[in-house]
XYZ file of N, CA and C in Angstrom:
714
model
N -14.572 13.901 10.697
C -14.225 14.056 9.250
C -15.616 14.370 8.575
N -15.607 15.371 7.651
C -16.810 15.692 6.887
C -16.457 15.296 5.447
N -17.475 14.386 4.854
C -17.249 13.922 3.532
C -18.340 14.405 2.582
N -18.006 14.792 1.334
C -18.924 15.117 0.330
C -19.090 13.854 -0.572
N -20.404 13.450 -0.652
C -20.558 12.181 -1.514
C -21.372 12.568 -2.722
N -20.922 12.458 -3.896
C -21.456 12.718 -5.115
C -21.768 11.467 -5.985
N -23.059 11.061 -6.028
C -23.387 9.793 -6.614
C -24.776 9.914 -7.143
N -25.184 9.672 -8.408
C -26.413 9.855 -8.823
C -27.371 8.784 -8.601
N -26.835 7.658 -8.232
C -27.734 6.432 -7.999
C -27.972 6.424 -6.483
N -29.331 6.444 -6.142
C -29.771 6.549 -4.834
C -29.267 5.313 -3.981
N -29.431 4.183 -4.499
C -29.108 2.942 -3.822
C -27.636 2.917 -3.451
N -26.716 3.346 -4.382
C -25.210 3.362 -4.020
C -24.985 4.451 -3.079
N -25.646 5.642 -3.180
C -25.463 6.695 -2.253
C -25.856 6.302 -0.841
N -26.954 5.655 -0.758
C -27.470 5.198 0.628
C -26.532 4.245 1.220
N -25.976 3.286 0.325
C -25.135 2.307 0.793
C -23.838 2.856 1.345
N -23.224 3.884 0.599
C -22.048 4.522 0.997
C -22.219 5.345 2.285
N -23.298 6.105 2.308
C -23.652 6.952 3.358
C -23.770 6.138 4.720
N -24.478 5.110 4.571
C -24.676 4.201 5.883
C -23.330 3.875 6.418
N -22.471 3.292 5.489
C -21.145 2.888 5.919
C -20.238 3.971 6.467
N -20.333 5.088 5.894
C -19.632 6.231 6.335
C -20.093 6.752 7.685
N -21.324 6.784 7.836
C -21.881 7.225 9.098
C -21.483 6.220 10.348
N -21.422 4.875 9.938
C -20.912 4.005 10.973
C -19.557 4.174 11.531
N -18.835 4.834 10.572
C -17.418 5.236 10.990
C -17.340 6.542 11.730
N -18.604 7.158 11.874
C -18.623 8.509 12.494
C -18.472 9.644 11.675
N -18.534 9.455 10.367
C -18.251 10.645 9.548
C -19.411 11.466 9.318
N -19.403 12.724 9.077
C -20.511 13.522 8.698
C -20.512 13.677 7.202
N -21.572 13.122 6.586
C -21.788 12.872 5.140
C -22.798 14.033 4.476
N -22.264 14.702 3.543
C -23.036 15.684 2.818
C -23.282 14.982 1.394
N -24.544 14.963 0.986
C -24.839 14.071 -0.133
C -25.240 15.000 -1.424
N -24.882 14.495 -2.497
C -25.335 15.314 -3.733
C -25.555 14.253 -4.806
N -26.583 14.464 -5.644
C -26.972 13.588 -6.783
C -26.538 14.015 -8.147
N -26.000 15.308 -8.132
C -25.682 15.838 -9.459
C -24.324 16.773 -9.128
N -23.588 17.062 -10.251
C -22.433 17.797 -10.119
C -22.756 19.231 -9.587
N -23.963 19.804 -10.096
C -24.346 21.082 -9.707
C -24.574 21.076 -8.244
N -25.326 20.086 -7.781
C -25.491 20.018 -6.256
C -24.339 19.915 -5.501
N -23.396 19.160 -6.040
C -22.113 18.925 -5.232
C -21.377 20.241 -5.115
N -21.248 21.050 -6.181
C -20.529 22.311 -6.139
C -21.230 23.223 -5.183
N -22.613 23.278 -5.117
C -23.368 24.253 -4.242
C -23.088 23.725 -2.812
N -23.103 22.356 -2.605
C -22.870 21.742 -1.231
C -21.454 22.070 -0.644
N -20.420 22.143 -1.575
C -19.067 22.478 -1.225
C -18.933 23.851 -0.799
N -19.716 24.836 -1.442
C -19.730 26.264 -1.027
C -20.323 26.427 0.405
N -21.412 25.522 0.594
C -22.072 25.619 1.847
C -21.429 24.959 2.991
N -20.419 24.047 2.654
C -19.644 23.414 3.788
C -18.203 23.584 3.391
N -17.708 24.679 3.675
C -16.222 24.931 3.420
C -15.369 24.115 4.327
N -15.860 23.494 5.320
C -14.967 22.616 6.180
C -14.910 21.110 5.803
N -15.298 20.850 4.504
C -15.153 19.596 3.899
C -13.706 19.032 4.090
N -13.537 17.742 4.331
C -12.251 17.125 4.329
C -11.926 16.244 3.075
N -12.949 15.481 2.767
C -12.825 14.583 1.584
C -14.103 14.698 0.650
N -13.791 14.592 -0.631
C -14.952 14.517 -1.701
C -14.822 13.124 -2.385
N -15.971 12.464 -2.420
C -16.006 11.233 -3.155
C -16.866 11.480 -4.376
N -16.364 11.416 -5.604
C -17.034 11.854 -6.696
C -17.213 10.715 -7.768
N -18.416 10.423 -8.286
C -18.692 9.487 -9.273
C -18.297 10.164 -10.665
N -17.929 9.366 -11.599
C -17.636 10.039 -12.918
C -18.827 10.268 -13.730
N -19.605 9.219 -13.911
C -20.785 9.352 -14.855
C -21.859 9.944 -14.210
N -22.328 11.092 -14.482
C -23.426 11.814 -13.888
C -24.412 12.608 -14.889
N -25.590 12.857 -14.626
C -26.339 13.730 -15.371
C -25.865 15.157 -15.300
N -25.898 15.936 -16.283
C -25.388 17.225 -16.351
C -23.921 17.239 -16.372
N -23.264 17.995 -15.598
C -21.777 18.035 -15.670
C -21.021 16.851 -15.068
N -20.021 16.437 -15.611
C -19.387 15.221 -15.268
C -18.547 15.234 -13.882
N -18.342 14.188 -13.410
C -17.498 14.065 -12.267
C -16.241 14.834 -12.382
N -15.629 14.599 -13.539
C -14.256 15.215 -13.928
C -14.355 16.618 -13.794
N -15.464 17.349 -14.283
C -15.524 18.696 -14.196
C -15.734 19.142 -12.781
N -16.430 18.387 -12.001
C -16.671 18.728 -10.641
C -15.404 18.677 -9.879
N -14.588 17.602 -10.120
C -13.198 17.491 -9.639
C -12.399 18.689 -9.914
N -12.333 19.079 -11.119
C -11.473 20.249 -11.553
C -11.976 21.540 -10.783
N -13.226 21.779 -10.777
C -13.600 23.016 -10.115
C -13.404 22.937 -8.549
N -13.540 21.804 -7.994
C -13.308 21.676 -6.514
C -11.948 21.936 -6.256
N -11.038 21.303 -7.089
C -9.568 21.477 -6.867
C -9.150 22.845 -6.992
N -9.756 23.662 -8.007
C -9.402 24.962 -8.130
C -9.921 25.962 -6.929
N -11.094 25.517 -6.453
C -11.614 26.403 -5.404
C -11.082 25.944 -4.043
N -10.715 24.722 -3.785
C -10.408 24.122 -2.603
C -9.097 23.322 -2.780
N -7.933 23.824 -2.924
C -6.748 23.061 -3.230
C -6.284 21.963 -2.276
N -6.781 22.175 -1.006
C -6.325 21.252 -0.037
C -7.365 20.212 0.329
N -8.507 20.172 -0.464
C -9.545 19.224 -0.253
C -9.051 17.778 -0.871
N -9.240 16.777 -0.083
C -8.883 15.360 -0.603
C -9.988 14.925 -1.548
N -9.669 14.403 -2.713
C -10.519 13.924 -3.765
C -10.361 12.547 -4.044
N -11.499 11.734 -4.012
C -11.422 10.361 -4.550
C -12.422 10.146 -5.585
N -12.071 9.644 -6.785
C -13.021 9.351 -7.860
C -13.550 7.969 -7.788
N -14.831 7.775 -8.201
C -15.396 6.444 -8.346
C -15.366 6.076 -9.903
N -14.558 5.225 -10.330
C -14.430 4.933 -11.785
C -14.960 3.458 -12.115
N -15.389 3.383 -13.333
C -15.886 2.080 -13.760
C -14.755 1.114 -13.981
N -15.136 -0.153 -13.730
C -14.180 -1.225 -13.767
C -13.652 -1.296 -15.255
N -12.365 -1.413 -15.342
C -11.692 -1.576 -16.617
C -11.525 -0.259 -17.406
N -11.985 0.843 -16.932
C -11.856 2.022 -17.617
C -10.546 2.812 -17.199
N -9.509 2.283 -17.744
C -8.208 2.987 -17.509
C -8.066 4.354 -17.645
N -8.726 4.834 -18.828
C -8.752 6.181 -19.102
C -9.519 7.144 -18.104
N -10.512 6.647 -17.426
C -11.124 7.312 -16.400
C -10.191 7.496 -15.150
N -9.349 6.434 -14.860
C -8.570 6.605 -13.668
C -7.484 7.753 -13.944
N -6.926 7.720 -15.184
C -5.930 8.777 -15.548
C -6.532 10.183 -15.654
N -7.714 10.105 -16.286
C -8.365 11.470 -16.451
C -8.659 12.097 -15.113
N -9.208 11.329 -14.097
C -9.401 11.796 -12.863
C -8.281 12.330 -12.099
N -7.199 11.622 -12.226
C -5.924 12.177 -11.597
C -5.529 13.487 -12.265
N -5.547 13.531 -13.625
C -5.274 14.688 -14.330
C -5.987 15.919 -14.010
N -7.329 15.634 -13.633
C -8.192 16.749 -13.189
C -7.997 17.163 -11.761
N -7.195 16.429 -11.023
C -6.800 16.841 -9.642
C -7.099 15.838 -8.516
N -7.706 14.606 -8.902
C -8.117 13.675 -7.868
C -6.792 13.186 -7.084
N -6.965 12.828 -5.960
C -5.770 12.228 -5.108
C -5.789 10.676 -5.249
N -6.973 10.066 -5.583
C -7.003 8.618 -5.549
C -8.284 8.210 -6.307
N -8.446 6.980 -6.562
C -9.667 6.432 -7.164
C -9.986 5.096 -6.592
N -11.201 4.759 -6.736
C -11.792 3.467 -6.289
C -12.623 2.967 -7.472
N -12.464 1.730 -7.852
C -13.073 1.121 -9.004
C -14.292 0.327 -8.553
N -15.434 0.739 -9.314
C -16.758 0.120 -9.054
C -16.662 -1.274 -9.717
N -17.328 -2.259 -9.140
C -18.023 -2.265 -7.776
C -16.925 -2.326 -6.717
N -17.192 -1.779 -5.624
C -16.241 -1.772 -4.494
C -16.950 -2.207 -3.234
N -16.110 -2.560 -2.243
C -16.651 -2.910 -1.022
C -16.700 -1.777 -0.163
N -17.639 -1.588 0.832
C -17.516 -0.445 1.763
C -16.229 -0.354 2.539
N -15.724 -1.518 2.890
C -14.463 -1.625 3.547
C -13.372 -0.968 2.801
N -13.185 -1.177 1.546
C -12.219 -0.652 0.630
C -12.431 0.924 0.615
N -13.543 1.333 0.395
C -13.758 2.848 0.303
C -13.355 3.447 1.600
N -13.921 2.946 2.730
C -13.601 3.510 4.029
C -12.091 3.585 4.262
N -11.418 2.384 3.884
C -9.943 2.410 4.013
C -9.300 3.459 3.310
N -9.645 3.676 1.997
C -9.195 4.734 1.093
C -9.273 6.116 1.752
N -10.495 6.306 2.167
C -10.894 7.728 2.871
C -9.890 7.876 4.007
N -9.799 6.843 4.983
C -8.911 6.994 6.090
C -7.513 7.231 5.697
N -7.032 6.547 4.628
C -5.636 6.522 4.291
C -5.356 7.977 3.729
N -6.297 8.397 2.901
C -6.133 9.813 2.226
C -6.061 10.842 3.356
N -6.950 10.800 4.258
C -7.017 11.773 5.303
C -5.829 11.722 6.243
N -5.206 10.567 6.596
C -3.973 10.423 7.217
C -2.848 11.105 6.565
N -2.745 10.885 5.256
C -1.643 11.378 4.407
C -1.806 12.888 4.441
N -3.098 13.411 4.333
C -3.091 14.929 4.209
C -2.732 15.477 5.445
N -2.790 14.874 6.502
C -2.524 15.486 7.837
C -1.088 14.942 8.484
N -0.456 14.059 7.731
C 0.768 13.570 8.230
C 1.852 14.392 8.606
N 2.058 15.571 8.038
C 3.007 16.579 8.409
C 2.763 17.452 9.536
N 1.420 17.532 9.882
C 1.012 18.596 10.818
C 1.810 18.714 12.082
N 2.057 17.593 12.836
C 2.716 17.623 14.043
C 4.209 18.089 13.786
N 4.845 17.691 12.639
C 6.172 18.261 12.462
C 6.261 19.643 12.194
N 5.344 20.257 11.515
C 5.166 21.634 11.263
C 4.965 22.454 12.503
N 4.115 21.882 13.401
C 3.833 22.473 14.697
C 5.139 22.437 15.594
N 5.941 21.457 15.505
C 7.111 21.300 16.277
C 8.171 22.256 15.888
N 8.197 22.572 14.617
C 9.270 23.466 13.999
C 8.607 24.285 13.064
N 7.885 25.431 13.559
C 7.091 26.108 12.725
C 7.839 27.203 11.785
N 9.094 27.204 11.745
C 9.925 27.931 11.000
C 10.665 27.163 9.865
N 10.255 25.895 9.708
C 10.992 24.947 8.793
C 10.697 25.468 7.344
N 11.800 25.557 6.567
C 11.571 26.027 5.173
C 12.606 25.211 4.343
N 12.223 24.855 3.142
C 13.036 24.330 2.243
C 13.261 25.276 1.011
N 14.415 25.736 0.733
C 14.679 26.690 -0.379
C 15.451 25.958 -1.401
N 14.963 26.260 -2.647
C 15.665 25.840 -3.829
C 15.392 26.849 -4.936
N 16.295 27.790 -5.071
C 15.997 28.969 -5.884
C 15.436 28.595 -7.334
N 14.329 29.222 -7.764
C 13.678 30.328 -7.101
C 12.452 29.926 -6.198
N 12.595 28.701 -5.638
C 11.380 28.236 -4.860
C 11.675 28.185 -3.363
N 10.585 28.491 -2.591
C 10.575 28.290 -1.188
C 9.363 27.518 -0.777
N 9.657 26.329 -0.061
C 8.565 25.452 0.392
C 8.447 25.640 1.979
N 7.380 26.292 2.330
C 7.261 26.471 3.782
C 6.421 25.490 4.378
N 7.137 24.577 5.225
C 6.442 23.320 5.788
C 5.339 23.721 6.736
N 5.584 24.842 7.582
C 4.510 25.220 8.373
C 3.145 25.611 7.745
N 3.286 26.201 6.715
C 2.045 26.756 5.841
C 1.568 25.648 4.953
N 2.518 24.686 4.643
C 2.301 23.730 3.462
C 2.023 24.409 2.162
N 2.954 25.337 1.887
C 2.755 26.241 0.663
C 4.093 26.325 -0.074
N 3.954 26.344 -1.350
C 5.126 26.568 -2.205
C 5.050 27.929 -2.867
N 6.246 28.671 -2.870
C 6.247 29.975 -3.496
C 7.390 29.914 -4.450
N 7.179 30.579 -5.646
C 8.102 30.713 -6.753
C 8.403 32.263 -6.916
N 9.610 32.712 -6.529
C 9.878 34.092 -6.731
C 8.928 34.843 -5.829
N 8.521 34.276 -4.635
C 7.551 35.059 -3.873
C 6.193 34.836 -4.096
N 5.807 34.317 -5.231
C 4.360 34.021 -5.578
C 3.923 32.650 -5.273
N 2.833 32.484 -4.660
C 2.354 31.226 -4.184
C 1.936 30.323 -5.386
N 2.362 29.047 -5.483
C 1.988 28.144 -6.425
C 0.895 27.165 -5.774
N -0.243 27.039 -6.386
C -1.429 26.351 -5.916
C -0.997 24.824 -6.167
N -0.688 24.079 -5.138
C -0.507 22.604 -5.266
C -1.347 21.779 -4.326
N -1.702 20.643 -4.821
C -2.667 19.805 -3.966
C -1.737 19.163 -2.862
N -2.491 18.605 -1.809
C -1.595 18.003 -0.736
C -0.646 16.931 -1.280
N -1.095 16.229 -2.185
C -0.213 15.093 -2.793
C 0.936 15.657 -3.516
N 0.708 16.717 -4.278
C 1.841 17.372 -4.968
C 2.785 17.990 -4.044
N 2.292 18.540 -2.963
C 3.303 19.182 -1.998
C 4.129 18.099 -1.379
N 3.466 16.896 -1.151
C 4.235 15.803 -0.461
C 5.382 15.336 -1.400
N 5.016 15.178 -2.661
C 5.989 14.678 -3.772
C 7.118 15.696 -3.855
N 6.744 16.967 -3.948
C 7.812 18.004 -4.019
C 8.684 18.043 -2.753
N 8.142 18.000 -1.670
C 8.870 17.918 -0.461
C 9.858 16.830 -0.307
N 9.431 15.646 -0.784
C 10.304 14.414 -0.796
C 11.515 14.670 -1.834
N 11.143 15.172 -3.028
C 12.121 15.326 -4.031
C 13.138 16.583 -3.657
N 12.529 17.615 -2.983
C 13.527 18.727 -2.696
C 14.433 18.226 -1.434
N 13.945 17.336 -0.692
C 14.772 16.903 0.498
C 15.869 16.054 -0.003
N 15.672 15.457 -1.134
C 16.643 14.582 -1.854
C 17.284 15.166 -3.048
N 17.438 16.581 -2.907
C 17.924 17.235 -4.109
C 19.144 16.647 -4.705
N 19.070 16.639 -6.197
C 20.247 16.029 -6.937
C 20.386 14.547 -6.765
N 19.436 13.924 -6.055
C 19.399 12.452 -5.879
C 18.136 11.851 -6.456
N 18.255 10.874 -7.436
C 17.143 10.326 -8.038
C 16.274 9.512 -6.969
N 14.961 9.722 -7.042
C 14.090 9.011 -6.060
C 13.237 8.122 -7.069
N 13.120 6.769 -6.778
C 12.313 5.865 -7.602
C 10.845 6.127 -7.555
N 10.179 5.677 -8.509
C 8.752 5.714 -8.543
C 8.013 5.066 -7.361
N 8.678 3.881 -7.114
C 8.087 2.930 -5.993
C 8.512 3.673 -4.678
N 9.472 4.344 -4.535
C 9.823 5.067 -3.239
C 8.852 6.352 -3.061
N 8.498 6.890 -4.248
C 7.667 8.044 -4.233
C 6.227 7.592 -3.779
N 5.892 6.472 -4.383
C 4.479 5.814 -4.196
C 4.391 5.359 -2.643
N 5.357 4.807 -2.205
C 5.295 4.169 -0.792
C 5.456 5.345 0.141
N 6.142 6.420 -0.106
C 6.357 7.592 0.857
C 5.007 8.445 0.909
N 4.468 8.750 -0.320
C 3.264 9.597 -0.407
C 1.994 8.941 -0.283
N 1.813 7.774 -0.830
C 0.513 7.107 -0.765
C 0.525 5.974 0.270
N 1.610 5.631 0.783
C 1.618 4.531 1.838
C 2.086 3.311 1.343
N 2.841 2.430 2.171
C 3.230 1.212 1.845
C 2.199 0.199 1.190
N 0.946 0.351 1.770
C -0.112 -0.606 1.303
C -1.167 -0.036 0.256
N -0.676 0.985 -0.343
C -1.484 1.537 -1.471
C -1.537 0.538 -2.601
N -2.795 0.166 -3.188
C -2.981 -0.845 -4.119
C -3.099 -0.349 -5.492
N -2.961 0.979 -5.785
C -3.091 1.422 -7.136
C -1.702 1.279 -7.912
N -1.670 1.849 -9.124
C -0.420 1.491 -10.005
C 0.501 2.785 -9.987
N 1.635 2.613 -10.537
C 2.655 3.793 -10.567
C 2.315 4.946 -11.518
N 1.246 4.812 -12.302
C 0.744 5.932 -13.044
C 0.376 7.069 -12.255
N -0.131 6.888 -11.061
C -0.538 7.880 -10.211
C 0.634 8.944 -9.914
N 1.796 8.363 -9.868
C 3.021 9.152 -9.711
C 3.389 10.017 -10.864
N 3.331 9.446 -12.080
C 3.634 10.031 -13.246
C 2.543 11.215 -13.455
N 1.362 11.034 -13.248
C 0.294 12.012 -13.546
C 0.550 13.169 -12.666
N 0.849 12.942 -11.326
C 1.089 14.017 -10.284
C 2.309 14.782 -10.771
N 3.362 14.101 -11.144
C 4.568 14.865 -11.583
C 4.229 15.639 -12.727
N 3.453 15.194 -13.662
C 3.039 15.966 -14.862
C 2.322 17.319 -14.455
N 1.379 17.116 -13.424
C 0.675 18.282 -12.916
C 1.632 19.290 -12.254
N 2.577 18.836 -11.526
C 3.590 19.707 -10.724
C 4.292 20.525 -11.864
N 4.789 19.746 -12.888
C 5.636 20.536 -13.939
C 4.760 21.580 -14.517
N 3.565 21.351 -14.840
C 2.749 22.324 -15.444
C 2.590 23.634 -14.616
N 2.743 23.474 -13.242
C 2.546 24.620 -12.403
C 3.992 25.327 -12.060
N 5.007 24.585 -12.142
C 6.356 25.257 -11.697
C 7.333 25.499 -12.848
N 7.228 24.706 -13.934
C 8.235 24.885 -14.947
C 7.732 26.020 -15.941
N 8.772 26.666 -16.536
C 8.444 27.629 -17.721
C 7.976 26.895 -18.850
N 8.530 25.689 -19.123
C 8.052 24.943 -20.225
C 7.992 23.379 -19.746
N 6.791 22.961 -19.542
C 6.632 21.557 -18.831
C 7.199 20.474 -19.762
N 7.366 20.699 -21.078
C 7.767 19.649 -21.961
C 9.290 19.527 -21.864
N 10.081 20.649 -21.350
C 11.464 20.672 -21.207
C 11.823 21.167 -19.712
N 11.571 20.268 -18.771
C 11.545 20.619 -17.277
C 13.091 20.916 -17.000
N 13.264 21.924 -16.130
C 14.533 22.344 -15.538
C 14.726 21.925 -14.166
N 13.706 22.007 -13.431
C 13.767 21.811 -12.020
C 13.425 20.145 -11.614
N 12.424 19.656 -12.203
C 11.913 18.419 -11.951
C 12.199 17.446 -13.117
N 13.420 16.791 -13.071
C 13.885 15.935 -14.180
C 13.408 14.403 -14.010
N 13.273 13.741 -15.198
C 12.997 12.439 -15.225
C 14.252 11.611 -15.289
N 14.276 10.615 -14.544
C 15.377 9.668 -14.584
C 14.888 8.354 -15.282
N 15.061 8.263 -16.545
C 14.346 7.235 -17.376
C 14.509 5.798 -16.798
N 13.342 5.167 -16.686
C 13.301 3.781 -16.268
C 13.448 3.690 -14.656
N 13.479 4.824 -13.969
C 13.664 4.749 -12.584
C 12.742 5.683 -11.865
N 12.863 6.844 -12.070
C 11.990 7.802 -11.169
C 12.215 9.331 -11.531
N 12.396 10.061 -10.481
C 12.530 11.501 -10.785
C 13.640 12.085 -9.772
N 14.059 13.336 -10.251
C 15.105 14.007 -9.415
C 14.926 15.563 -9.490
N 15.007 16.140 -8.265
C 14.819 17.595 -8.159
C 16.277 18.159 -8.313
N 16.432 19.044 -9.348
C 17.715 19.579 -9.623
C 17.889 20.907 -8.638
N 18.931 20.742 -7.761
C 18.990 21.861 -6.894
C 19.556 23.240 -7.500
N 19.140 24.282 -6.873
C 19.672 25.608 -7.320
C 21.038 25.819 -6.583
N 21.539 26.937 -6.796
C 22.948 27.263 -6.259
C 22.788 27.772 -4.771
N 21.585 28.155 -4.328
C 21.484 28.814 -3.050
C 20.540 27.974 -2.122
N 20.463 26.603 -2.290
C 19.417 25.819 -1.548
C 20.052 25.764 -0.016
N 18.930 25.708 0.774
C 19.244 25.548 2.206
C 18.026 25.239 2.834
N 18.026 24.766 4.131
C 16.961 24.358 4.889
C 17.139 25.092 6.217
N 16.122 25.971 6.650
C 16.182 26.696 7.857
C 15.207 26.166 8.795
């Protein structure tokens, strides 16, 4: 696994790098947002990016947004300050998959990296086993082999997490899925974050697939419970 580590404090960067290398990871370091973006361009085979929020120059949020736009399938973990709830939500809004609160233990960070990597690749064997698997829900086509969503034939850029959520909801079309079930299915049973991460990702998905995200037609809210994918008239799985 190749990991991009963006942290401006040398001591923290050394601390994280040492622990990552002990796990056998290839670590690419950056001390500023500008360095991180350049490093990502030089290493297109990156699997995970770990981004600090508070940085000299451009912020970790901006780096997150640019990386997400350039590399939609890159796993991103934000390092946020303790008690800064707004930072957690902002990071998720900008495209992060997860966050770790400072101060953190090396074991926690390594566990989050491993967990995110596993989730990113969880469907690969299934896709290889049946490479023509497709979910259709007019006007959408979710190609499981490609891990891509198309709307009226045009690709919609979704993050790995957004794709997993959409797959779960489309497979349960017209059936409400609870926030707890989405969290457990997509982030894992032992994920220690809160349910807001589900709501933030749902909001991002709506912005990408709905004509009017404030009045969703396809991805509906079931108040006090969770979310529901409203099936079209020609839905099928091949």
